CSV table of C-alpha atoms in Angstrom, one decimal:
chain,number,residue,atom,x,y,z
A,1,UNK,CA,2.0,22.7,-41.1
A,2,UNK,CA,5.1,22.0,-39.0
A,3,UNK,CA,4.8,25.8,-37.3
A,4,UNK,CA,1.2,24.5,-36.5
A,5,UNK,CA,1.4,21.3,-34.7
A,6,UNK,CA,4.8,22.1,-33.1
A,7,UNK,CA,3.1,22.5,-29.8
A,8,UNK,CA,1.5,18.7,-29.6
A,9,UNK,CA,2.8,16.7,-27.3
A,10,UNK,CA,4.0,13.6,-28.8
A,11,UNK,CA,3.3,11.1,-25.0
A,12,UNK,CA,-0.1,12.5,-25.3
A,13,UNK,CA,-1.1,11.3,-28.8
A,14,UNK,CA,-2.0,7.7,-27.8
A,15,UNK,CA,-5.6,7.1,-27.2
A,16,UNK,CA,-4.6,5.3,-23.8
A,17,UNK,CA,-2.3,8.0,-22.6
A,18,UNK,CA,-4.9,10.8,-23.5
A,19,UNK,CA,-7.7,8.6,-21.9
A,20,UNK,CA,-5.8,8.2,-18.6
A,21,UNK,CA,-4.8,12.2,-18.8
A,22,UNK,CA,-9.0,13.2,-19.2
A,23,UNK,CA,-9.7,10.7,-16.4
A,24,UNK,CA,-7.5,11.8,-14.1
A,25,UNK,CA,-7.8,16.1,-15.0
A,26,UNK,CA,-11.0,15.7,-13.3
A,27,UNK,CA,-10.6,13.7,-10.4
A,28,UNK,CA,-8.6,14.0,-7.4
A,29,UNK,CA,-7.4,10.4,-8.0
A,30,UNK,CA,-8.5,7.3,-9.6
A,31,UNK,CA,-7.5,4.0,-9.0
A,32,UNK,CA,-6.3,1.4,-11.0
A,33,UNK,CA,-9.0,-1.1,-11.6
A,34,UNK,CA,-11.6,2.3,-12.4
A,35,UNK,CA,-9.1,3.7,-15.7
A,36,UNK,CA,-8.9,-0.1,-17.0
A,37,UNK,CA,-12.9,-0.4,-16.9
A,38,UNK,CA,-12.9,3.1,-18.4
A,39,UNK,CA,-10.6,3.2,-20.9
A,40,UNK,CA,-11.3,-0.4,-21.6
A,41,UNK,CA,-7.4,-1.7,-21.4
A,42,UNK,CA,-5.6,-4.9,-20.5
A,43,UNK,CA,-3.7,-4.8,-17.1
A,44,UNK,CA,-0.4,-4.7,-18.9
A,45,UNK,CA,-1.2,-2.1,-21.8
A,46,UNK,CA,-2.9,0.5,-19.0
A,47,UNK,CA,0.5,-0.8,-16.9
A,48,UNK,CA,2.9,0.3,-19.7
A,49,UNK,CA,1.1,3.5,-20.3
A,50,UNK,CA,1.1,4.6,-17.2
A,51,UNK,CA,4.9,4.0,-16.6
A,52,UNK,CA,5.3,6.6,-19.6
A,53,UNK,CA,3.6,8.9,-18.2
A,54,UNK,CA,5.1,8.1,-14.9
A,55,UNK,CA,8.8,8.6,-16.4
A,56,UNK,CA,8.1,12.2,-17.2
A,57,UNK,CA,6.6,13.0,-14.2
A,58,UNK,CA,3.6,13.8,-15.8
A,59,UNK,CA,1.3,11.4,-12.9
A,60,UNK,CA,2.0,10.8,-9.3
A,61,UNK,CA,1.7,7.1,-8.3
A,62,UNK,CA,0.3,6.3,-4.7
A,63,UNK,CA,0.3,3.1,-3.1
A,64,UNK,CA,-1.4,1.5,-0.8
A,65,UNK,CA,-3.6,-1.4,1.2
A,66,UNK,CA,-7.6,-1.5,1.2
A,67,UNK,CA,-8.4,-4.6,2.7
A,68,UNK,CA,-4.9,-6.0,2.7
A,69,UNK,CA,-5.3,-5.6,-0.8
A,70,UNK,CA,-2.8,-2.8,-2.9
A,71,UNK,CA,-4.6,-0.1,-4.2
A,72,UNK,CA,-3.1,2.0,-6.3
A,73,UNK,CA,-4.2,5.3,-6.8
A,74,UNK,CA,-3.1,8.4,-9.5
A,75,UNK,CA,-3.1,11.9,-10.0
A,76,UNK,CA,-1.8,14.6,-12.1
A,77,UNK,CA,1.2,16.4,-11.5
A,78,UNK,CA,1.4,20.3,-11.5
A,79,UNK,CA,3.5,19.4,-14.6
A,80,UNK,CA,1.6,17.0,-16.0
A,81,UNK,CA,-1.8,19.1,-16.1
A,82,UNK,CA,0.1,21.9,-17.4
A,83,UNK,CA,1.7,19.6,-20.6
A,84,UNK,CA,-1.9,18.6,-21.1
A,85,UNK,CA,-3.7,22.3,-20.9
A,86,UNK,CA,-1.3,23.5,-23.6
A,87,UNK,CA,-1.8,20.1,-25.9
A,88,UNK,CA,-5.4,20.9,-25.6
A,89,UNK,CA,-5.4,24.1,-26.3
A,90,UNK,CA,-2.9,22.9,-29.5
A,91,UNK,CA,-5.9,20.7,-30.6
A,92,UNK,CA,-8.4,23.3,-30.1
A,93,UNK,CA,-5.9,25.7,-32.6
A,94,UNK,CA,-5.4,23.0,-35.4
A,95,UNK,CA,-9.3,22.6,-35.3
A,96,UNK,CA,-10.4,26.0,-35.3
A,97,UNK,CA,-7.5,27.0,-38.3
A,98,UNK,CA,-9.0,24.8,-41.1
A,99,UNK,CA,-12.9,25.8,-40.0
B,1,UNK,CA,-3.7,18.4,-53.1
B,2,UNK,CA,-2.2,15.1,-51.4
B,3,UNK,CA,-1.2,17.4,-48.4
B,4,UNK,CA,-4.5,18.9,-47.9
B,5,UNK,CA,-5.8,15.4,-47.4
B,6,UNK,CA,-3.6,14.5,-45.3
B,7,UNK,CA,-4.4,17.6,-43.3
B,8,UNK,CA,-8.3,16.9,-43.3
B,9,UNK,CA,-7.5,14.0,-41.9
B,10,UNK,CA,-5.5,14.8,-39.2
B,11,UNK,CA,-7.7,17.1,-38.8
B,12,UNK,CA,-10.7,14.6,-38.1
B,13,UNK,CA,-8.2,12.7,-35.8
B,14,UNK,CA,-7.8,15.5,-33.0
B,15,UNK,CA,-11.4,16.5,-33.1
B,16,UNK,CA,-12.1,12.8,-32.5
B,17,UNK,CA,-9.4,13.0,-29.8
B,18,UNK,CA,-11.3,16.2,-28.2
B,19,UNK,CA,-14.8,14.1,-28.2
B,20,UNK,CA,-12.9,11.3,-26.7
B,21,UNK,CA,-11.4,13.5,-24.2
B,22,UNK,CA,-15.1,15.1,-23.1
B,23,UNK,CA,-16.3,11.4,-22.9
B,24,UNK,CA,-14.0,10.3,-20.4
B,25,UNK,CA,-13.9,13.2,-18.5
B,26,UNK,CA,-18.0,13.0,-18.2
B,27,UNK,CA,-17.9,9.2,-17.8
B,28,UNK,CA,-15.2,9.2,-15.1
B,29,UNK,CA,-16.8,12.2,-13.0
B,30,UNK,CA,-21.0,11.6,-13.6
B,31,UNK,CA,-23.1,8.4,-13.7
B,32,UNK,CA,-25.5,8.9,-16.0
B,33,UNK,CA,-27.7,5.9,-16.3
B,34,UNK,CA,-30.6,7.2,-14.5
B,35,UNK,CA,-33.6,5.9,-15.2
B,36,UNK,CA,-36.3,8.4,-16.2
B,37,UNK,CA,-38.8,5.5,-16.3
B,38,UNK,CA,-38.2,5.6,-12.1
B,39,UNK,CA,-38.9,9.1,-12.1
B,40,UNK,CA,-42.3,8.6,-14.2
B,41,UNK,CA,-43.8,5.6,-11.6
B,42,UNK,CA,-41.9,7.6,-8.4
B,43,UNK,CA,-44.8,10.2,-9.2
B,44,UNK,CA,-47.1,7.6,-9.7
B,45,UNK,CA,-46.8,6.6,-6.7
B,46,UNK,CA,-46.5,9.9,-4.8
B,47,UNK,CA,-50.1,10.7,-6.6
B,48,UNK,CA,-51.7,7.5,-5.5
B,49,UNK,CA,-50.4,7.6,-2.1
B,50,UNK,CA,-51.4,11.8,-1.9
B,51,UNK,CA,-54.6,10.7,-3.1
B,52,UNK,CA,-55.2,8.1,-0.1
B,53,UNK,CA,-53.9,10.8,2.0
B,54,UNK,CA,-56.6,12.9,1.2
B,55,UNK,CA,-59.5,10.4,1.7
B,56,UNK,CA,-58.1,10.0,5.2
B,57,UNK,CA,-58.2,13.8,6.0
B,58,UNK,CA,-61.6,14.9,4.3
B,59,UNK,CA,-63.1,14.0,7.6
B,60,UNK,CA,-60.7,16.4,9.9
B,61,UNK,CA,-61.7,19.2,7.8
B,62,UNK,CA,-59.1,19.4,4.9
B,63,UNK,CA,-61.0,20.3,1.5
B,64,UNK,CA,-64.7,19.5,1.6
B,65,UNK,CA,-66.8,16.5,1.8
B,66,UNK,CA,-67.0,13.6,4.7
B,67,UNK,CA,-64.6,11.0,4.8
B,68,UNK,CA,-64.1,8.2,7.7
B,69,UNK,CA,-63.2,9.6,10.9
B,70,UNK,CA,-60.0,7.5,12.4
B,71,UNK,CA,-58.6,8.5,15.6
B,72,UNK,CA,-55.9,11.0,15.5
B,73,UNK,CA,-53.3,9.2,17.1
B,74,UNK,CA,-54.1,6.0,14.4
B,75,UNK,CA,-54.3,8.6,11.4
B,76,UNK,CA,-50.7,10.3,12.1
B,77,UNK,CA,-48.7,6.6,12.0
B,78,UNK,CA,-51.0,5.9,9.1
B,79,UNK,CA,-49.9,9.1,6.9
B,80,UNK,CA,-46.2,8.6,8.4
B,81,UNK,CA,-46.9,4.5,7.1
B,82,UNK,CA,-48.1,5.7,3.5
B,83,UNK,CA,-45.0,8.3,2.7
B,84,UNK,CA,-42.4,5.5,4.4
B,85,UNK,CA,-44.1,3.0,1.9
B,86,UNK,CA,-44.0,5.7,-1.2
B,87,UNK,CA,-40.1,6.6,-0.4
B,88,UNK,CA,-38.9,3.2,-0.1
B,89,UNK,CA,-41.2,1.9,-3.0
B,90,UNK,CA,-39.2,4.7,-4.9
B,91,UNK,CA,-36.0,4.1,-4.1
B,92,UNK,CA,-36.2,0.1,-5.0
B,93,UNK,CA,-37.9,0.8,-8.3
B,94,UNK,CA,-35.0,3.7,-9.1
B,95,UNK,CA,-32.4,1.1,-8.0
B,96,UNK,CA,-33.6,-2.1,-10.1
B,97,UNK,CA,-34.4,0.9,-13.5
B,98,UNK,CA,-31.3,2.0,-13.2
B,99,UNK,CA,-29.5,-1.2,-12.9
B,100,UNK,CA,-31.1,-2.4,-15.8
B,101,UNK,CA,-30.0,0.6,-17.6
B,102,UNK,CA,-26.7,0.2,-16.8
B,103,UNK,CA,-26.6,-2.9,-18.1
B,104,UNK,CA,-27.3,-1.6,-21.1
B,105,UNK,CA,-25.2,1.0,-21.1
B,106,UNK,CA,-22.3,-0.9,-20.3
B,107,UNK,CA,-21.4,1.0,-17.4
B,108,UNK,CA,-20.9,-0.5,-14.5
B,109,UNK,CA,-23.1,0.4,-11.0
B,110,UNK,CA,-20.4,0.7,-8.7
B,111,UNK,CA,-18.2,2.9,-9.5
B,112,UNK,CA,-16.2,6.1,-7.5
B,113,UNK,CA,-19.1,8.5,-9.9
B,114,UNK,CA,-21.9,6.2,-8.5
B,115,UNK,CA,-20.6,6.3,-5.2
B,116,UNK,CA,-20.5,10.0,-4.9
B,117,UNK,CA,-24.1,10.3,-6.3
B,118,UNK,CA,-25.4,8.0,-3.7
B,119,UNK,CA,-23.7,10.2,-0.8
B,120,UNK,CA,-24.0,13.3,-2.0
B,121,UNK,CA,-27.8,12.7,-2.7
B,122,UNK,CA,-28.1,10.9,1.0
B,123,UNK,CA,-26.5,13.1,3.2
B,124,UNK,CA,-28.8,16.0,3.0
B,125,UNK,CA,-31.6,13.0,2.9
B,126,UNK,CA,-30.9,11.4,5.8
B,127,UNK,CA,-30.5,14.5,8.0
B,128,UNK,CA,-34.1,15.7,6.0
B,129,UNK,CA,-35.3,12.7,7.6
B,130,UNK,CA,-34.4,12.8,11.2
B,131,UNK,CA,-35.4,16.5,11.3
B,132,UNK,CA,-38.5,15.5,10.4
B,133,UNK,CA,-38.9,12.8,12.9
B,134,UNK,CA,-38.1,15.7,15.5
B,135,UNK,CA,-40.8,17.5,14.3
B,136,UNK,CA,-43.1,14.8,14.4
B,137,UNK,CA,-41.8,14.4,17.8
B,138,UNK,CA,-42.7,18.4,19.1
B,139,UNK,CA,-46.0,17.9,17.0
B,140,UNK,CA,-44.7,20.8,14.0
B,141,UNK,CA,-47.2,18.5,11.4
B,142,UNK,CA,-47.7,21.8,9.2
B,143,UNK,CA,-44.1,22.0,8.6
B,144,UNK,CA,-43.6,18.7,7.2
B,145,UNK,CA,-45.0,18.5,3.5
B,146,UNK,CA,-42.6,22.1,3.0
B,147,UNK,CA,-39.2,20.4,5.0
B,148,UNK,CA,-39.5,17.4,2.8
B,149,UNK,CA,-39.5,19.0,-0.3
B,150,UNK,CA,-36.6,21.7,0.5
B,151,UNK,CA,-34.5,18.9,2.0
B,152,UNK,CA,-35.5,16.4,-0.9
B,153,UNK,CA,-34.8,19.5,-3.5
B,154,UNK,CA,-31.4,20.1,-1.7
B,155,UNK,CA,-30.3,16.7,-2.1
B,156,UNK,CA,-30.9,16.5,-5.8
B,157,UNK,CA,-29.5,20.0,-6.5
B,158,UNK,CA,-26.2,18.4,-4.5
B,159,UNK,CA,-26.1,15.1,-6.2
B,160,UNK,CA,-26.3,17.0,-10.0
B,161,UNK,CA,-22.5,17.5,-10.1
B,162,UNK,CA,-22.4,13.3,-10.1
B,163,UNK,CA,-25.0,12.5,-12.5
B,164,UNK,CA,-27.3,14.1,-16.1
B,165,UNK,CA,-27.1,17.7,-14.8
B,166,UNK,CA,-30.7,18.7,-15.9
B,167,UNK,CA,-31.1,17.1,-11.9
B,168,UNK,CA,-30.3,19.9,-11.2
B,169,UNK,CA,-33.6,22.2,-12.1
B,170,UNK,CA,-35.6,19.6,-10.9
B,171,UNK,CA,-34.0,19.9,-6.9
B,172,UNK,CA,-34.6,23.9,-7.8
B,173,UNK,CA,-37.8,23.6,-8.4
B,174,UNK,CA,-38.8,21.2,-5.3
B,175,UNK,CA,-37.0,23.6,-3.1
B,176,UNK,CA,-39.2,26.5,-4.4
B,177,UNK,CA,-42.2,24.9,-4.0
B,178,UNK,CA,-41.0,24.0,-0.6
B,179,UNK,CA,-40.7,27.6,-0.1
B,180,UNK,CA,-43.8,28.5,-1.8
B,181,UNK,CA,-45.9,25.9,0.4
B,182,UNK,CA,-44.5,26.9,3.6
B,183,UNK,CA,-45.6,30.6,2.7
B,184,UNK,CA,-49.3,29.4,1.6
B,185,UNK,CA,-49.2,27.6,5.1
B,186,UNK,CA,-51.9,25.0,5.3
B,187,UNK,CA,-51.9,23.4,1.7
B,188,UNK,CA,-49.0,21.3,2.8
B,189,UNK,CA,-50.7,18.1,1.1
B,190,UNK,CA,-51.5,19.9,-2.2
B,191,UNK,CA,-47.8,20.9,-2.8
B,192,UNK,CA,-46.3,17.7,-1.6
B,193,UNK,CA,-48.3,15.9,-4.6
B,194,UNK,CA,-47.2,18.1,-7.0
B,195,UNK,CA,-43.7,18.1,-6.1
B,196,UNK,CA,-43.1,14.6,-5.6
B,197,UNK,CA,-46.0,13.3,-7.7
B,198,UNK,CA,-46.4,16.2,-10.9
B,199,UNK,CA,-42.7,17.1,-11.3
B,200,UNK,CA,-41.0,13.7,-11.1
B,201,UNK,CA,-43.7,12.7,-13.8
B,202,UNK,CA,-42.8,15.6,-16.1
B,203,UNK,CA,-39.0,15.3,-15.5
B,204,UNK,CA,-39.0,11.4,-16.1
B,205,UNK,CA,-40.9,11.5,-19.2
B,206,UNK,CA,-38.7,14.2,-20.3
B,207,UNK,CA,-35.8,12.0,-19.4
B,208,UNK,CA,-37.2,9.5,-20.9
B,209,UNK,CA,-38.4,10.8,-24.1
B,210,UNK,CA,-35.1,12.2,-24.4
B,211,UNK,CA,-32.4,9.6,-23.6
B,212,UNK,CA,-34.0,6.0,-23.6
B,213,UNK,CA,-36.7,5.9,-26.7
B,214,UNK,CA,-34.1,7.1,-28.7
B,215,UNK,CA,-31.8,4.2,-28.0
């Protein structure tokens, strides 16, 4: 059990966390405003989640003015899209061991 | 036995994560409330307004029979009036459909997958369109019914990667016939109704078989 799950990665096993990593996998960048209609957060909670994954240099954080208005654009580091491929592919073994 | 439960359970968790995962990816990348009901009147249309179109050319020799004669000049902005009129009639009904789907979808209409869609899709469109006005222009009729299909097929086949991706077959198979109607010059009229017409009727109902009486 323990040898099997040893390769999750604890940040990504929040439903927010995993939703922002998904969202932003397969887009250059999104902004801010388009993950909290996605995931269907509140400014602070998508805020807060976001810092995490910010800490560990999992996302890149971009900042700047449309309209005189900040806009606020992420991506995936290198990093971060390689922690997520292998906690992916650690899902994929847990599921396909008990099948 | 208390730790195989727990495992089964855990287990249900990450396969949930996995179909959350493919949800968001999918939502965040392809809009998908495309209404197939559009795609069903869109034909309706196309085969009402090919239909007219075909009354108006009887006379000039085009199948059999003897329609009205109008002069040539009258009859080309005519036939340019009708497919203006079908396209635009179109686009309004796909817009307010899919709006309405939306809605009921609770996904929003604007957003960066929408946005993409509408470009990708209008890009090849809108230079489809001013090539055919320059062909117009040098007098090239023939090549008309065969350049609006492979441009409109184009489009759709471009605007797949942002929306259902069975869009897709349907550009492929308004680019072959396209193809097919250039090489069988002369039946320009007959392939434009089945493209635009037949196909978008099949591939709506489809759709809307599929996705929206299910619901």
């Amino acid at each position: 059990m323990k040898n099997i799950i040893q390769h999750i990665n604890k940040l990504f096993d929040h439903r927010v966390r995993l939703g922002i990593m998904s969202a932003l996998m397969v887009n250059e960048s999104v902004d801010f405003n388009t993950l909290k209609d996605l995931l269907g957060v509140t400014d602070g909670n998508l805020a807060s989640h976001l810092k995490a994954l910010e800490k560990v240099a999992y996302i890149n954080i971009n900042k700047s003015f449309v309209d005189k208005k900040p806009n606020t654009k992420y991506s995936t580091t290198q990093l971060g899209s390689l922690e997520f491929k292998k906690h992916i592919a650690a899902l994929e073994r847990i599921i396909n061991n008990q099948t | 036995m208390r730790f195989k439960v727990l495992f089964i359970m855990t287990q249900k968790d990450y396969l949930k994560d996995i179909s959350e995962i493919k949800e968001i990816m999918n939502r965040s990348t392809r809009f998908i409330s495309l209404s197939g009901l559009s795609g069903i009147l869109a034909g309706t249309y196309a085969l009402v307004g090919g239909f007219i179109a075909y009354k108006l050319l009887v006379g000039y020799g085009y199948g059999d029979g003897d329609g009205s004669m109008l002069p040539l000049g009258i009859l080309e902005l005519v036939l340019i009036g009708i497919a203006i009129i079908i396209a635009l009639l179109s686009i309004v009904t796909a817009f307010f459909l899919t709006k309405r789907k939306a809605k009921k979808n609770n996904e929003k209409i604007w957003t960066p997958a929408s946005k993409q869609l509408f470009s990708s899709f209008f890009i090849p469109m809108i230079t489809g369109g001013i090539f055919i006005l320059l062909l117009i222009h040098r007098g090239y009729y023939g090549l008309i019914a065969p350049t609006t299909l492979v441009f409109y097929g184009l489009a759709l086949v471009n605007a797949s990667k942002y929306t259902l991706s069975q869009v897709k077959y349907l550009g492929l198979l308004e680019v072959a016939l396209g193809l097919l109607s250039l090489y069988f010059f002369g039946n320009g009229l007959l392939f434009w109704v089945v493209g635009f017409g037949g196909l978008h009727i099949v591939y709506g109902a489809l759709m809307y078989f599929k996705m929206e009486k299910g619901k």
